Amino acid sequence: MYTLPQLADFSPAALDNAALELKSAVESESRQVSNDSEWKVLRDRWMARKSGILTQLNDFWLKAAPGPSKRDVGQRVNELKRIVEQEIEAALSRITSSASASRIDHERVDVTLPGTRRKLGAEHPLIRTMNEIVGVFKAMGYSIAEGPEVETDYYNFESLNFPPNHPARDTQDTLFIAGQQSKPLRERLVLRTHTSPVQIRAMEKQPPPLRVIVPGKVHRAETADATHSPIFHQVEGLAVDTNITFCDLKGTLDHAMKALFGASVKTRFYPSFFPFTEPSADVQISCFKCGGRGRIEGARCSLCKASGWIELLGCGMVDPNVFGFVNYDSKKYSGFAFGMGVERITMLKYGIDDIQHFFEGDIRFLQQFA
Ligand code: DAH
């Protein structure tokens, strides 16, 4: 590696020689620099104030020059300093421009490539079923209503004709909000156990006639297993008008079940009890797997447990007591209501064997509905 010689001979020829050597040294060193840290080494080697070669140039050449040559040596030293500085500057711009050139090369955007597609999500199977049910009723002129999941005792129970302490409340496995004891019973908060409170809220908002369909989430104190979940979904319906009869209820639900499960399903209505309807019924549909026969090629149908019927929803004629809570004239108006479980219907439709699948968020399950 080049070291600056101490000069004994200050003749122009000797100086020319020495200057040439120095120039070719700095040129070749700067050409070999290929990155930032190498460049810094180069810069310090030549230009460091304390012991860089340019400083030595002053000490070894200029200061050592005898009087008569001082002027000539001084000019040459200045010229050499300029060349060294230029070389080192040039080395720096060479490495930075090649670095940015390679970066540009690397980052170049090919606008003709197809874009990165963001996959669209898909409806959750429960939402899909809920929308489907709602769609069937929307087509019959029902409007959509919704209500809060945290309800008062009044809306969840009292106005639906569950009097305080009535045993019918026990069927609802209620989750109570804590710390409500100081309030009057009807103001105490619960997680709604059904979507029926929205019947009351809808009737409070408008006079009859009225037709609403109510999708929503409900909560019960249930231990999770393959058929139970503390959170599930219901779709509620309510129609109130003059001259609404049980025939209207039957016709409406029969149509809805055919729309949801296929035109060949039959419906049957079984006596039941709900405090807010009188009379009340459970609706069964003929099993769409075995066609209501209970057997498939001689074997028991697993879907309807060989009965040929599947129980699907509750319904009834609105109890006049309920109209009393919302100031509807029960002499003039009548109505029907129904409520169905979305999980159960979805499980039946798609052959899902465990309600927990809906809530576990396992992408392998959900992807099947995409
Ligand atoms: N709310 C009832 C439940 O969750 C279901 C129900 C039954 C709703 C009959 C209705 C009805 O509107 O008429 O058990």
XYZ file of C-alpha atoms and ligand atoms in Angstrom:
384
model
C 0.000 0.000 0.000
C 1.168 3.491 -0.822
C 3.042 5.471 1.790
C 4.081 9.068 1.277
C 7.836 9.251 0.742
C 9.965 11.816 2.539
C 11.674 13.863 -0.162
C 15.379 14.600 -0.338
C 15.405 15.756 -3.936
C 13.111 18.756 -4.608
C 14.001 19.159 -8.264
C 11.022 19.563 -10.630
C 11.686 16.174 -12.176
C 11.754 14.443 -8.788
C 8.612 16.311 -7.737
C 6.849 15.307 -10.964
C 7.700 11.724 -10.274
C 6.535 11.780 -6.693
C 3.327 13.596 -7.623
C 2.568 11.023 -10.333
C 3.005 8.183 -7.876
C 0.707 9.813 -5.371
C -1.939 10.481 -8.034
C -1.967 6.954 -9.320
C -2.102 5.684 -5.730
C -5.177 7.690 -4.836
C -6.827 6.813 -8.145
C -6.336 3.099 -7.741
C -7.342 3.098 -4.084
C -10.499 5.043 -4.756
C -11.413 2.730 -7.634
C -11.350 -0.240 -5.284
C -13.866 1.240 -2.878
C -17.229 -0.488 -3.200
C -19.213 0.420 -0.100
C -19.705 3.015 2.531
C -17.416 1.620 5.181
C -14.580 1.080 2.712
C -15.033 4.639 1.552
C -14.729 5.953 5.100
C -11.471 4.081 5.554
C -10.220 5.626 2.330
C -11.291 9.107 3.335
C -9.618 8.865 6.737
C -6.471 7.426 5.291
C -6.058 10.375 2.957
C -7.799 13.247 4.637
C -7.783 12.682 8.396
C -6.672 15.923 9.928
C -4.095 14.418 12.259
C -2.268 11.837 10.246
C -3.927 11.584 6.865
C -1.693 11.549 3.790
C -2.661 15.143 2.946
C -1.451 16.288 6.341
C 1.745 14.362 5.823
C 2.019 16.094 2.465
C 2.287 19.377 4.296
C 4.776 18.060 6.812
C 7.001 15.870 4.639
C 7.026 17.882 1.451
C 6.088 21.487 1.996
C 7.694 22.122 5.362
C 10.748 20.091 4.398
C 11.263 21.990 1.124
C 14.291 24.269 1.013
C 13.541 27.966 0.598
C 13.948 28.267 -3.179
C 11.623 25.298 -3.957
C 8.919 26.277 -1.446
C 6.802 28.081 -4.007
C 6.908 25.250 -6.552
C 6.299 22.597 -3.905
C 3.454 24.671 -2.455
C 1.695 24.853 -5.827
C 2.145 21.149 -6.426
C 0.897 20.258 -2.952
C -2.221 22.362 -3.463
C -2.854 20.727 -6.809
C -2.401 17.259 -5.307
C -4.784 18.082 -2.444
C -7.400 19.120 -4.971
C -6.950 15.892 -6.918
C -7.148 13.719 -3.800
C -10.301 15.482 -2.622
C -11.848 15.074 -6.059
C -10.977 11.395 -6.213
C -12.465 10.695 -2.838
C -15.564 12.701 -3.653
C -15.915 10.756 -6.892
C -15.580 7.448 -5.080
C -18.418 8.425 -2.793
C -20.774 9.393 -5.572
C -19.910 6.203 -7.407
C -20.896 3.961 -4.516
C -24.046 5.890 -3.600
C -25.309 6.025 -7.152
C -24.682 2.342 -7.705
C -26.445 1.550 -4.437
C -29.501 3.564 -5.412
C -29.390 2.114 -8.915
C -29.507 -1.383 -7.535
C -32.292 -0.371 -5.151
C -34.353 1.038 -7.996
C -33.727 -2.129 -9.940
C -34.896 -4.141 -7.017
C -37.997 -2.060 -6.331
C -39.082 -1.533 -9.862
C -42.848 -1.806 -10.229
C -44.189 -3.795 -13.092
C -47.554 -2.162 -13.634
C -48.622 -4.920 -15.980
C -48.560 -7.547 -13.233
C -51.946 -8.491 -11.772
C -52.608 -6.749 -8.444
C -52.550 -8.447 -5.068
C -56.053 -9.636 -4.552
C -57.561 -9.289 -1.126
C -59.812 -12.250 -0.632
C -63.371 -11.312 0.131
C -64.718 -12.698 3.360
C -67.852 -14.790 3.278
C -71.052 -14.688 5.243
C -71.002 -16.750 8.389
C -73.425 -19.647 7.941
C -75.640 -18.282 10.720
C -75.812 -14.866 9.095
C -76.546 -16.504 5.792
C -79.456 -18.469 7.234
C -80.697 -15.429 9.116
C -80.627 -13.353 5.931
C -82.397 -16.108 4.068
C -85.194 -16.299 6.630
C -85.498 -12.526 6.770
C -85.570 -12.445 2.957
C -88.535 -14.819 2.827
C -90.532 -12.530 5.106
C -89.355 -9.317 3.477
C -90.801 -10.690 0.251
C -94.147 -10.940 2.084
C -94.001 -7.278 3.097
C -92.457 -7.578 6.555
C -90.050 -4.881 7.683
C -86.966 -5.580 9.759
C -86.867 -4.570 13.416
C -84.089 -4.937 15.943
C -83.718 -4.410 19.660
C -81.102 -4.401 22.427
C -79.431 -7.536 23.741
C -79.395 -6.118 27.258
C -83.086 -5.859 28.068
C -85.192 -4.848 31.000
C -87.272 -7.376 32.868
C -90.293 -5.477 31.558
C -89.573 -6.116 27.883
C -88.095 -9.583 28.255
C -90.854 -10.840 30.564
C -93.566 -8.666 32.050
C -94.996 -7.129 28.886
C -94.891 -10.556 27.253
C -97.302 -11.740 29.898
C -94.758 -13.479 32.140
C -95.968 -12.059 35.490
C -93.389 -11.695 38.297
C -92.649 -15.096 39.838
C -94.639 -16.915 37.175
C -93.177 -20.389 36.568
C -93.057 -19.717 32.805
C -89.990 -17.579 33.543
C -88.143 -20.737 34.569
C -88.198 -21.969 30.983
C -86.013 -19.046 29.981
C -82.751 -19.846 31.879
C -82.029 -16.176 32.268
C -78.635 -14.518 32.659
C -79.173 -11.570 35.001
C -77.030 -8.448 35.048
C -75.502 -8.086 38.516
C -76.258 -5.262 40.945
C -79.844 -4.564 39.882
C -81.584 -5.403 43.168
C -82.133 -1.796 44.180
C -84.236 -1.129 41.078
C -87.919 -1.964 40.695
C -88.230 -5.434 39.124
C -89.404 -4.212 35.734
C -86.313 -2.008 35.305
C -83.773 -4.681 36.192
C -81.516 -5.692 33.330
C -81.124 -9.151 31.870
C -79.523 -10.497 28.724
C -82.530 -11.041 26.506
C -83.449 -14.701 26.422
C -85.428 -14.382 23.209
C -86.151 -11.865 20.457
C -89.798 -11.559 21.570
C -89.190 -8.275 23.484
C -88.754 -6.626 20.087
C -92.440 -7.387 19.432
C -93.275 -4.985 22.247
C -90.738 -2.379 21.149
C -92.082 -2.513 17.580
C -95.710 -2.127 18.706
C -94.782 0.774 20.995
C -93.270 2.567 18.013
C -96.265 2.356 15.682
C -99.965 1.668 15.618
C -101.368 -1.329 13.723
C -101.276 -2.686 11.076
C -97.776 -3.989 11.492
C -95.606 -6.761 10.159
C -92.040 -7.105 11.436
C -89.319 -9.694 11.196
C -86.659 -9.578 13.907
C -83.262 -11.253 13.565
C -81.054 -11.188 16.627
C -78.733 -12.681 19.193
C -80.042 -14.061 22.460
C -78.488 -15.433 25.642
C -79.335 -18.177 28.087
C -77.663 -19.760 31.087
C -76.952 -23.003 29.259
C -73.925 -25.229 29.488
C -72.379 -25.578 26.072
C -72.667 -28.982 24.417
C -73.348 -30.258 20.904
C -76.882 -28.825 20.846
C -76.740 -26.006 23.428
C -74.926 -22.716 23.512
C -75.244 -19.780 25.925
C -75.334 -17.522 22.871
C -77.568 -18.288 19.942
C -79.762 -16.544 17.405
C -83.448 -16.279 16.742
C -85.684 -14.814 14.126
C -88.962 -13.490 15.487
C -91.986 -12.460 13.505
C -95.110 -10.481 14.318
C -98.126 -9.558 12.223
C -100.989 -7.459 13.596
C -103.991 -6.256 11.657
C -107.774 -6.483 11.621
C -109.008 -10.010 10.984
C -105.737 -11.870 11.359
C -106.584 -15.493 12.034
C -104.814 -18.726 12.857
C -105.254 -19.569 9.156
C -103.013 -16.626 8.265
C -100.410 -17.935 10.708
C -100.543 -21.418 9.231
C -100.420 -20.206 5.655
C -97.552 -17.833 6.343
C -95.380 -20.366 8.157
C -96.202 -23.138 5.709
C -95.048 -20.888 2.886
C -91.903 -19.871 4.785
C -90.924 -23.471 5.557
C -91.368 -24.458 1.930
C -89.234 -21.500 0.868
C -86.508 -22.474 3.332
C -86.528 -26.259 3.098
C -88.036 -27.051 -0.281
C -91.487 -27.019 -1.825
C -92.265 -30.592 -0.841
C -92.066 -30.149 2.946
C -95.294 -30.301 4.894
C -95.973 -28.493 8.158
C -97.984 -29.526 11.176
C -99.021 -27.520 14.201
C -98.942 -29.038 17.665
C -100.552 -27.502 20.754
C -98.002 -25.803 22.976
C -97.708 -23.013 25.518
C -96.131 -19.572 25.485
C -97.332 -16.847 27.843
C -97.569 -14.235 25.083
C -99.608 -16.277 22.600
C -103.025 -17.907 22.932
C -103.452 -20.403 21.473
C -99.819 -21.413 21.031
C -98.313 -24.071 18.806
C -95.076 -25.774 17.954
C -94.485 -26.179 14.260
C -93.004 -29.324 12.819
C -91.959 -29.882 9.261
C -91.895 -33.206 7.496
C -88.348 -34.520 7.449
C -86.643 -33.347 4.276
C -84.050 -36.095 4.488
C -86.351 -39.121 4.480
C -89.316 -37.343 2.940
C -91.323 -37.828 6.131
C -91.153 -41.622 5.924
C -88.813 -41.954 8.929
C -86.734 -44.531 7.073
C -84.206 -44.413 4.282
C -83.835 -47.716 2.423
C -85.064 -49.554 5.490
C -82.724 -47.782 7.938
C -83.894 -45.294 10.582
C -83.584 -41.684 9.432
C -81.013 -40.074 11.689
C -82.279 -36.529 11.121
C -85.833 -36.970 12.409
C -84.974 -39.978 14.583
C -87.362 -42.042 12.460
C -90.378 -39.923 13.426
C -90.716 -38.314 9.996
C -91.116 -34.876 11.630
C -88.727 -32.192 12.788
C -89.753 -29.618 15.384
C -88.714 -26.187 14.249
C -90.426 -23.231 15.842
C -92.910 -21.791 18.261
C -95.845 -19.618 17.337
C -99.332 -18.535 18.243
C -101.970 -15.825 18.210
C -100.897 -12.751 20.155
C -102.417 -12.895 23.644
C -104.804 -9.948 24.215
C -102.928 -9.233 27.474
C -99.864 -8.385 25.385
C -101.886 -5.890 23.318
C -102.896 -4.361 26.644
C -99.276 -3.455 27.402
C -98.904 -1.477 24.158
C -102.371 0.056 23.968
C -103.446 -1.899 20.936
C -107.207 -2.421 20.904
C -107.572 -6.173 21.199
C -111.262 -5.953 20.261
C -110.318 -4.475 16.919
C -106.995 -6.102 16.171
C -105.584 -9.570 16.238
C -102.194 -10.908 15.323
C -99.837 -13.829 15.218
C -96.237 -14.236 16.291
C -93.554 -16.837 15.800
C -89.960 -17.419 16.805
C -87.329 -19.779 15.486
C -83.787 -20.754 16.349
C -81.263 -19.938 13.651
C -78.597 -22.424 14.807
C -81.006 -25.325 14.743
C -82.283 -24.475 11.284
C -78.740 -24.017 9.960
C -77.640 -27.328 11.470
C -80.561 -29.100 9.845
C -80.053 -27.435 6.476
C -76.330 -28.189 6.238
C -76.062 -31.369 8.289
C -73.917 -29.739 11.002
C -73.609 -31.995 14.026
C -72.274 -29.630 16.687
C -73.566 -26.135 17.496
C -70.107 -25.176 18.816
C -68.744 -25.128 15.255
C -70.570 -21.838 14.725
C -68.672 -20.067 17.469
C -65.194 -21.566 17.370
C -64.054 -19.559 14.344
C -62.291 -22.557 12.808
C -61.526 -21.450 9.263
C -61.803 -25.027 7.970
C -65.441 -25.101 9.054
C -66.253 -21.612 7.837
C -64.558 -22.019 4.454
C -67.104 -24.632 3.498
C -69.680 -21.868 3.329
C -67.564 -19.425 1.319
N -89.731 -16.566 22.413
C -89.892 -17.992 22.353
C -88.638 -18.662 22.899
O -87.621 -18.144 22.789
C -90.141 -18.448 20.934
C -91.476 -18.001 20.452
C -92.574 -18.797 20.613
C -91.626 -16.770 19.879
C -93.822 -18.393 20.182
C -92.875 -16.348 19.428
C -93.973 -17.175 19.608
O -93.064 -15.173 18.871
O -95.196 -16.761 19.170
O -88.752 -19.734 23.443
